[in-house]
Amino acid sequence: MFKDNIFKEKTIIITGGGTGLGRSMAEKLSSLGANIVIVSRKVEVLKKAAEEIQQKTGNKVTPLQLDIREYKSITKVLETIIEEFGRIDGLINNAAGNFISPTEYLSHKAFDTIVDIVLRGTYNFTLALGKLWIKQKETGTILNIVTTYASTGSGYVVPSSISKAGVLNLTRSLSVEWGKYGIRMNAIAPGPFPTKGAWERLMPDSSFEKKMINRIPLKRVGEHEELANLAAFLLSSYSGYINGEVITIDGGEWLAGAGEFNFLEMLTAEQWEAIKANMKR
Ligand code: HXC
Ligand code: NAP
């Protein structure tokens, strides 16, 4: 789908790039020639991922420890990256925290914890990098990983849901405000893609996954490669005129839940025959 080395000499930062979808995107972009910087709290996890990806692709992957909740730490990390690589071309705001719970069971600290990682962490990084780009008169691309419930809302993941909604709004707002500086900003809204981080926290047993798959029109979960390809497209110049968009990649899941008559899926051929006969009568 992509020409080799389309990201050659481009430096792209991925928050939460040592695990799950962040790691898969790091591997894809690295295989297309990018110079990747992965940041998160667990430096040992980052180092291992960086070594493994580098070995596979032959391109540089730099692990840097960072808690995206701390603005000052982000500005320091950005200085380090600029010193080493000269400039930054792209950012994927991918890091997140989440768990399922009835909202009334949550402590206020639990609520803060998720909002601080997902919303504050994303606007922290976006603001720090945006200021730098604008000051240096450089252009760049930001990709925010949200969820389908950023638009629809969802019970039982409310701190995550309101934070992702904020990130989606940030995407739309800044794509307009910073378009004049040559900064593009888009979002991906994934449906379920199995990762250790998400599955451990959101799928207490296999019956949850089965229920989820059953309501997805394509009757399967997403493959990491599918999401990584979309991310590569949205960061590349192939999508140069796409700005302020959110692309859903969920096998049709959210629409299936939204359409008024989609529940008729459960009817058998015999039941349809009976309905038809009844209507004719
Ligand atoms: C209720 C919980 C909880 C849970 C923690 N808390 N886990 N409350 N249910 N399962 C509460 C704690 O009791 C505490 O409040 C507060 O939250 C902070 O907890 P800590 O463990 O101190 O936080 P911290 O060490 O900062 O870890 C953050 C974390 C952790 C979010 C809790 O799970 C984490 O590091 N997650 C990162 C990875 C992740 O979540 N990945 C999934 C992304 S999937 P008190 O009041 O007791 O002190 C996703 C979209 C999926 O986002 C969509 C699928 C379709
Ligand atoms: P994951 O592997 O748990 O990824 C979350 C990452 O965030 C981890 O690498 C974690 O690293 C990092 N992180 C958490 N708090 C951080 C902080 N304060 N500072 C820096 N990094 C932090 O989960 P995933 O499933 O791949 O999720 C990746 C993204 O996709 C998230 O935005 C998620 O909301 C979104 N998403 C996933 C799914 C899915 O089905 N998997 C569906 C919809 C949306 P450390 O612990 O080392 O900090």
Tab-separated table of N, CA and C in Angstrom, residues 131-191:
chain	number	residue	atom	x	y	z
A	131	LYS	N	3.475	24.764	20.346
A	131	LYS	CA	4.188	26.024	20.628
A	131	LYS	C	5.559	26.027	19.958
A	132	LEU	N	6.216	24.873	20.068
A	132	LEU	CA	7.561	24.741	19.499
A	132	LEU	C	7.524	24.884	17.976
A	133	TRP	N	6.589	24.152	17.346
A	133	TRP	CA	6.476	24.215	15.884
A	133	TRP	C	6.187	25.645	15.429
A	134	ILE	N	5.251	26.294	16.113
A	134	ILE	CA	4.832	27.637	15.681
A	134	ILE	C	5.996	28.623	15.855
A	135	LYS	N	6.709	28.500	16.980
A	135	LYS	CA	7.857	29.386	17.236
A	135	LYS	C	8.950	29.201	16.174
A	136	GLN	N	9.210	27.939	15.822
A	136	GLN	CA	10.281	27.646	14.857
A	136	GLN	C	9.805	27.753	13.413
A	137	LYS	N	8.530	28.118	13.230
A	137	LYS	CA	7.926	28.182	11.882
A	137	LYS	C	8.070	26.845	11.138
A	138	GLU	N	7.790	25.766	11.871
A	138	GLU	CA	7.836	24.428	11.272
A	138	GLU	C	6.425	23.868	11.162
A	139	THR	N	6.257	22.943	10.209
A	139	THR	CA	4.945	22.303	10.064
A	139	THR	C	4.992	20.916	10.700
A	140	GLY	N	3.823	20.316	10.905
A	140	GLY	CA	3.805	18.977	11.504
A	140	GLY	C	2.403	18.374	11.483
A	141	THR	N	2.338	17.113	11.872
A	141	THR	CA	1.062	16.397	11.864
A	141	THR	C	0.840	15.714	13.211
A	142	ILE	N	-0.375	15.865	13.729
A	142	ILE	CA	-0.719	15.208	14.994
A	142	ILE	C	-1.880	14.249	14.747
A	143	LEU	N	-1.751	13.062	15.329
A	143	LEU	CA	-2.813	12.067	15.229
A	143	LEU	C	-3.226	11.670	16.645
A	144	ASN	N	-4.499	11.825	16.958
A	144	ASN	CA	-5.002	11.481	18.291
A	144	ASN	C	-5.786	10.175	18.229
A	145	ILE	N	-5.467	9.240	19.128
A	145	ILE	CA	-6.211	7.980	19.164
A	145	ILE	C	-7.347	8.153	20.176
A	146	VAL	N	-8.569	8.163	19.668
A	146	VAL	CA	-9.723	8.293	20.569
A	146	VAL	C	-10.459	6.951	20.648
A	147	THR	N	-11.765	6.950	20.715
A	147	THR	CA	-12.574	5.720	20.712
A	147	THR	C	-13.890	6.077	20.035
A	148	THR	N	-14.689	5.084	19.690
A	148	THR	CA	-15.975	5.418	19.066
A	148	THR	C	-16.884	6.110	20.084
A	149	TYR	N	-16.693	5.798	21.376
A	149	TYR	CA	-17.572	6.442	22.363
A	149	TYR	C	-17.157	7.887	22.670
A	150	ALA	N	-16.105	8.372	22.014
A	150	ALA	CA	-15.802	9.808	22.119
A	150	ALA	C	-16.968	10.604	21.538
A	151	SER	N	-17.647	10.036	20.537
A	151	SER	CA	-18.797	10.707	19.920
A	151	SER	C	-20.111	10.301	20.571
A	152	THR	N	-20.244	9.014	20.906
A	152	THR	CA	-21.562	8.536	21.372
A	152	THR	C	-21.729	8.646	22.886
A	153	GLY	N	-20.605	8.702	23.607
A	153	GLY	CA	-20.649	8.542	25.065
A	153	GLY	C	-20.791	7.067	25.397
A	154	SER	N	-20.428	6.671	26.628
A	154	SER	CA	-20.636	5.284	27.057
A	154	SER	C	-20.655	5.202	28.570
A	155	GLY	N	-21.619	4.448	29.059
A	155	GLY	CA	-21.645	4.155	30.481
A	155	GLY	C	-20.487	3.242	30.850
A	156	TYR	N	-20.175	3.144	32.120
A	156	TYR	CA	-19.196	2.213	32.700
A	156	TYR	C	-17.736	2.494	32.345
A	157	VAL	N	-17.504	3.495	31.501
A	157	VAL	CA	-16.128	3.963	31.232
A	157	VAL	C	-16.170	5.500	31.181
A	158	VAL	N	-16.927	6.091	32.102
A	158	VAL	CA	-17.243	7.518	31.973
A	158	VAL	C	-16.006	8.440	32.024
A	159	PRO	N	-15.034	8.211	32.923
A	159	PRO	CA	-13.866	9.106	32.893
A	159	PRO	C	-13.148	9.052	31.538
A	160	SER	N	-13.041	7.844	30.972
A	160	SER	CA	-12.405	7.700	29.665
A	160	SER	C	-13.279	8.365	28.592
A	161	SER	N	-14.579	8.138	28.674
A	161	SER	CA	-15.483	8.642	27.646
A	161	SER	C	-15.454	10.170	27.561
A	162	ILE	N	-15.540	10.837	28.730
A	162	ILE	CA	-15.553	12.319	28.676
A	162	ILE	C	-14.174	12.853	28.250
A	163	SER	N	-13.119	12.120	28.592
A	163	SER	CA	-11.778	12.576	28.208
A	163	SER	C	-11.557	12.423	26.707
A	164	LYS	N	-11.992	11.279	26.165
A	164	LYS	CA	-11.824	11.063	24.720
A	164	LYS	C	-12.672	12.067	23.937
A	165	ALA	N	-13.851	12.414	24.487
A	165	ALA	CA	-14.684	13.438	23.837
A	165	ALA	C	-13.930	14.763	23.804
A	166	GLY	N	-13.223	15.063	24.892
A	166	GLY	CA	-12.416	16.283	24.945
A	166	GLY	C	-11.286	16.246	23.920
A	167	VAL	N	-10.678	15.078	23.771
A	167	VAL	CA	-9.577	14.947	22.806
A	167	VAL	C	-10.110	15.109	21.375
A	168	LEU	N	-11.290	14.568	21.124
A	168	LEU	CA	-11.882	14.716	19.788
A	168	LEU	C	-12.183	16.193	19.519
A	169	ASN	N	-12.703	16.883	20.531
A	169	ASN	CA	-12.994	18.303	20.375
A	169	ASN	C	-11.693	19.096	20.168
A	170	LEU	N	-10.647	18.714	20.879
A	170	LEU	CA	-9.339	19.356	20.708
A	170	LEU	C	-8.861	19.189	19.262
A	171	THR	N	-9.062	17.978	18.726
A	171	THR	CA	-8.660	17.683	17.342
A	171	THR	C	-9.356	18.642	16.379
A	172	ARG	N	-10.676	18.759	16.557
A	172	ARG	CA	-11.449	19.594	15.630
A	172	ARG	C	-11.115	21.072	15.819
A	173	SER	N	-10.964	21.487	17.066
A	173	SER	CA	-10.719	22.909	17.353
A	173	SER	C	-9.356	23.351	16.824
A	174	LEU	N	-8.325	22.580	17.148
A	174	LEU	CA	-6.972	23.018	16.771
A	174	LEU	C	-6.675	22.809	15.293
A	175	SER	N	-7.383	21.851	14.671
A	175	SER	CA	-7.152	21.659	13.227
A	175	SER	C	-7.503	22.952	12.500
A	176	VAL	N	-8.492	23.659	13.016
A	176	VAL	CA	-8.893	24.928	12.396
A	176	VAL	C	-7.916	26.033	12.814
A	177	GLU	N	-7.673	26.136	14.123
A	177	GLU	CA	-6.842	27.242	14.599
A	177	GLU	C	-5.398	27.154	14.100
A	178	TRP	N	-4.847	25.944	14.038
A	178	TRP	CA	-3.432	25.800	13.672
A	178	TRP	C	-3.217	25.397	12.213
A	179	GLY	N	-4.315	25.255	11.453
A	179	GLY	CA	-4.170	24.928	10.025
A	179	GLY	C	-3.277	25.948	9.322
A	180	LYS	N	-3.421	27.219	9.703
A	180	LYS	CA	-2.648	28.286	9.035
A	180	LYS	C	-1.135	28.151	9.266
A	181	TYR	N	-0.748	27.397	10.287
A	181	TYR	CA	0.688	27.166	10.528
A	181	TYR	C	1.194	25.900	9.829
A	182	GLY	N	0.312	25.244	9.092
A	182	GLY	CA	0.719	24.000	8.430
A	182	GLY	C	0.724	22.823	9.387
A	183	ILE	N	-0.043	22.958	10.474
A	183	ILE	CA	-0.154	21.838	11.421
A	183	ILE	C	-1.500	21.160	11.164
A	184	ARG	N	-1.427	19.885	10.786
A	184	ARG	CA	-2.656	19.098	10.556
A	184	ARG	C	-2.944	18.269	11.780
A	185	MET	N	-4.234	18.106	12.103
A	185	MET	CA	-4.574	17.274	13.259
A	185	MET	C	-5.810	16.427	12.951
A	186	ASN	N	-5.657	15.125	13.108
A	186	ASN	CA	-6.766	14.195	12.858
A	186	ASN	C	-6.851	13.184	13.990
A	187	ALA	N	-7.898	12.367	13.954
A	187	ALA	CA	-8.074	11.348	14.994
A	187	ALA	C	-8.501	10.024	14.373
A	188	ILE	N	-8.170	8.947	15.084
A	188	ILE	CA	-8.683	7.615	14.727
A	188	ILE	C	-9.553	7.164	15.893
A	189	ALA	N	-10.738	6.639	15.573
A	189	ALA	CA	-11.624	6.081	16.606
A	189	ALA	C	-11.692	4.571	16.404
A	190	PRO	N	-10.874	3.810	17.149
A	190	PRO	CA	-10.899	2.359	16.958
A	190	PRO	C	-12.045	1.700	17.730
A	191	GLY	N	-12.566	0.630	17.162
A	191	GLY	CA	-13.414	-0.298	17.910
A	191	GLY	C	-12.463	-1.243	18.632
